[in-house]
Amino acid sequence: MSRTSLFVPLGVFLLIVGVGYAGFKLNDPHELPSALLGKPFPEFAAPLLADSGTVVDRTALLGEPVLVNVWATWCPTCKAEHEQLLRIRESAGLRMVGVNYKDDPAKARSWLRQLGDPYEFVVQDADGSLGVELGVYGAPESFLLDARGTIVYKRVGDINPRIWRDELAPALARLNGVAAGGKNE
Amino acid sequence: MCATGAHASRPRTAAWLLVTLRAILPMTLLTSFLCVAGATFTTVAWAAGPVDVYRFATPEEEARYRALIDEFRCPKCLNTNLSGSDAPIAKDLRRTVHRLLTQEGLTDQQIRDYLRDRYGDFVLYDPPFRPGTWLLWLAPPVFVIIGALVVWRLLRQPAAEPLSEQEIARLQSILEDQ
């Protein structure tokens, strides 16, 4: 046995350590890559939470950047996120639309009365079919759309101050920058 | 008695192999049996998992539905397929597969594309070969090649001489001792 081959176990050990380290450094395995990024927001027709008789569709989202937020009263993280949404609505003036996901409309309406309502409007997704169209597998999830309804950013989980600062605000700034650049030309 | 006396010779590969095989063969058989039994049990447990009541026009449709929900992975639960999960999202996706299949008449491949467009490669247990997945695809063949090289090197070593009569007798007495 040559002397160099004595180092083989050490090499194997370091390889295993390296793979393990990389594996643990990877993102949360629950975080799925976003299949819908860069694609148009899907067509839908859903009743408003405020008025079940009125049905809105995709065209209601167009015109300016909008944050589509999937939420439900049964979701504790949504409650934590709600305050942050109200703050963003206040400070950045970002337009927000809610998707009330597999929820009881009466509960959802009283939640908005109690906690405040950052949404321009909220649509009901009682059976989760709009959720399937959006690739939603839990709540909360949020989608940032440009003025033409293309999904430019997706967040699985809550929008907290860190996510707003590091991800959502920059994505919004890029959108507004593009829009401003377009106007200058 | 141990064979460590003055007559003890270098262990011969063939004899060593024979003894090892005798020792591990029953264990291997037992393990295979347990694996098969375990797999069967798991399948049965899964089949008895969540039950949805759906109507199908033909048995073929139902068979396709069952094959598809076995094939897709539940996005919420990481290591369960749609048929085995009672997560609400798995229920929604089973309903979606049923609708696409029976009402919209999509082919299996169209249903796969539909779910992948929304949930990404994650829902397929069979990811496509892409820059992000090459390690996943290439690692197993690389390990097989390494294994083949090791086996080849072992086999290339000169064959051991056959046992002498004296050695055969000693081996026999050792085995009978036990």
XYZ file of C-alpha atoms in Angstrom, chain B:
178
model
C -10.543 -24.332 18.866
C -8.894 -21.595 16.926
C -6.571 -22.341 14.055
C -3.667 -20.300 15.334
C -1.193 -23.109 15.919
C 2.111 -23.637 14.160
C 0.277 -25.301 11.268
C -1.947 -22.262 10.655
C -1.275 -21.059 7.159
C -2.206 -17.873 5.375
C -6.016 -17.823 5.013
C -6.873 -18.855 1.486
C -9.292 -16.671 -0.377
C -11.491 -19.530 -1.564
C -11.986 -21.035 1.866
C -12.593 -17.647 3.397
C -15.161 -16.854 0.732
C -16.941 -20.165 1.319
C -17.201 -19.611 5.063
C -18.383 -16.034 4.620
C -20.992 -17.054 2.077
C -22.292 -19.778 4.388
C -22.599 -17.201 7.133
C -24.257 -14.411 5.198
C -26.516 -16.352 2.856
C -29.263 -17.046 5.408
C -29.093 -13.422 6.556
C -29.380 -12.171 2.992
C -32.390 -14.364 2.360
C -34.038 -13.193 5.553
C -33.353 -9.541 4.710
C -34.781 -9.894 1.203
C -37.847 -11.526 2.641
C -38.310 -8.701 5.155
C -37.807 -6.074 2.441
C -40.421 -7.625 0.192
C -42.822 -8.056 3.096
C -42.202 -4.469 4.204
C -42.753 -3.073 0.731
C -45.968 -5.047 0.350
C -47.181 -3.843 3.707
C -46.362 -0.208 2.864
C -48.248 -0.430 -0.418
C -51.246 -1.895 1.337
C -51.086 0.846 3.984
C -50.963 3.507 1.280
C -53.779 1.983 -0.683
C -55.826 2.144 2.483
C -54.926 5.813 2.935
C -57.158 8.769 2.137
C -60.258 7.830 0.197
C -62.034 10.174 -2.182
C -65.278 9.230 -3.805
C -64.969 9.867 -7.516
C -66.931 8.529 -10.440
C -65.299 7.220 -13.584
C -66.895 6.393 -16.908
C -64.666 3.400 -17.533
C -62.300 1.173 -15.526
C -59.499 2.387 -17.831
C -60.104 5.961 -16.704
C -59.960 4.904 -13.096
C -56.744 2.979 -13.689
C -55.181 6.038 -15.352
C -56.302 8.211 -12.439
C -54.776 5.823 -9.920
C -51.509 5.618 -11.849
C -51.302 9.412 -12.081
C -51.946 10.130 -8.416
C -49.349 7.490 -7.551
C -46.910 9.239 -9.849
C -47.174 12.821 -8.577
C -45.529 14.054 -5.447
C -47.481 16.033 -2.876
C -46.013 19.573 -2.900
C -46.549 20.050 0.827
C -45.289 16.800 2.244
C -41.981 16.255 0.393
C -41.850 12.469 0.467
C -45.365 11.285 -0.201
C -47.226 10.928 -3.452
C -50.667 12.386 -4.051
C -52.430 9.100 -3.429
C -50.716 8.607 -0.093
C -51.218 12.038 1.397
C -54.155 13.385 3.332
C -52.863 16.971 3.142
C -55.556 19.359 1.879
C -53.397 20.350 -1.084
C -53.048 16.685 -2.110
C -56.830 16.382 -1.996
C -57.163 19.489 -4.186
C -54.655 18.091 -6.657
C -56.385 14.696 -6.777
C -59.608 16.537 -7.550
C -57.808 18.531 -10.231
C -56.358 15.375 -11.811
C -59.807 13.790 -11.763
C -61.358 16.860 -13.421
C -58.669 17.129 -16.098
C -58.966 13.441 -16.852
C -62.707 12.869 -16.841
C -64.136 16.263 -17.780
C -61.485 17.885 -19.912
C -60.249 14.668 -21.483
C -56.536 15.459 -21.191
C -53.936 12.800 -21.923
C -51.588 11.629 -19.166
C -48.782 13.702 -20.609
C -50.973 16.818 -20.774
C -51.894 16.339 -17.116
C -48.207 16.003 -16.217
C -47.446 19.218 -18.096
C -50.373 20.967 -16.433
C -49.138 20.192 -12.947
C -45.527 20.906 -13.809
C -46.433 24.311 -15.240
C -47.911 25.222 -11.864
C -45.843 23.368 -9.297
C -42.569 22.897 -11.148
C -40.446 19.760 -11.492
C -41.035 19.149 -7.809
C -44.359 17.384 -8.407
C -42.695 14.908 -10.751
C -40.591 12.261 -9.083
C -38.828 12.067 -12.442
C -36.954 15.356 -12.922
C -35.697 16.287 -16.424
C -31.979 16.432 -17.211
C -30.967 20.082 -16.886
C -27.990 22.070 -15.560
C -29.579 22.076 -12.101
C -30.126 18.313 -12.041
C -27.059 16.845 -13.744
C -25.497 15.816 -10.430
C -28.694 14.007 -9.524
C -28.674 12.073 -12.788
C -24.962 11.409 -13.139
C -24.110 10.415 -9.565
C -25.629 6.882 -9.714
C -23.828 5.813 -12.937
C -20.579 7.256 -11.547
C -20.995 5.173 -8.397
C -21.738 2.081 -10.507
C -18.547 2.696 -12.505
C -16.509 3.101 -9.316
C -18.021 -0.105 -7.971
C -17.270 -1.932 -11.226
C -13.635 -0.747 -11.082
C -13.282 -2.029 -7.521
C -14.778 -5.408 -8.449
C -12.578 -5.606 -11.550
C -9.455 -4.901 -9.510
C -10.398 -7.537 -6.960
C -11.055 -10.120 -9.673
C -7.801 -9.330 -11.439
C -5.804 -10.486 -8.429
C -4.242 -13.903 -9.098
C -6.533 -16.746 -8.182
C -5.666 -18.537 -4.961
C -4.124 -22.012 -5.228
C -6.538 -24.843 -4.592
C -6.506 -26.213 -1.049
C -4.300 -29.132 -0.292
C -5.860 -32.300 1.087
C -4.457 -31.503 4.502
C -6.074 -28.068 4.438
C -9.399 -29.463 3.299
C -9.332 -31.866 6.219
C -8.524 -29.016 8.645
C -11.297 -26.849 7.240
C -13.689 -29.762 7.591
C -12.714 -30.294 11.223
C -13.149 -26.575 11.971
C -16.611 -26.576 10.473
C -17.570 -29.723 12.326
C -16.265 -28.250 15.575
C -18.808 -25.540 15.274
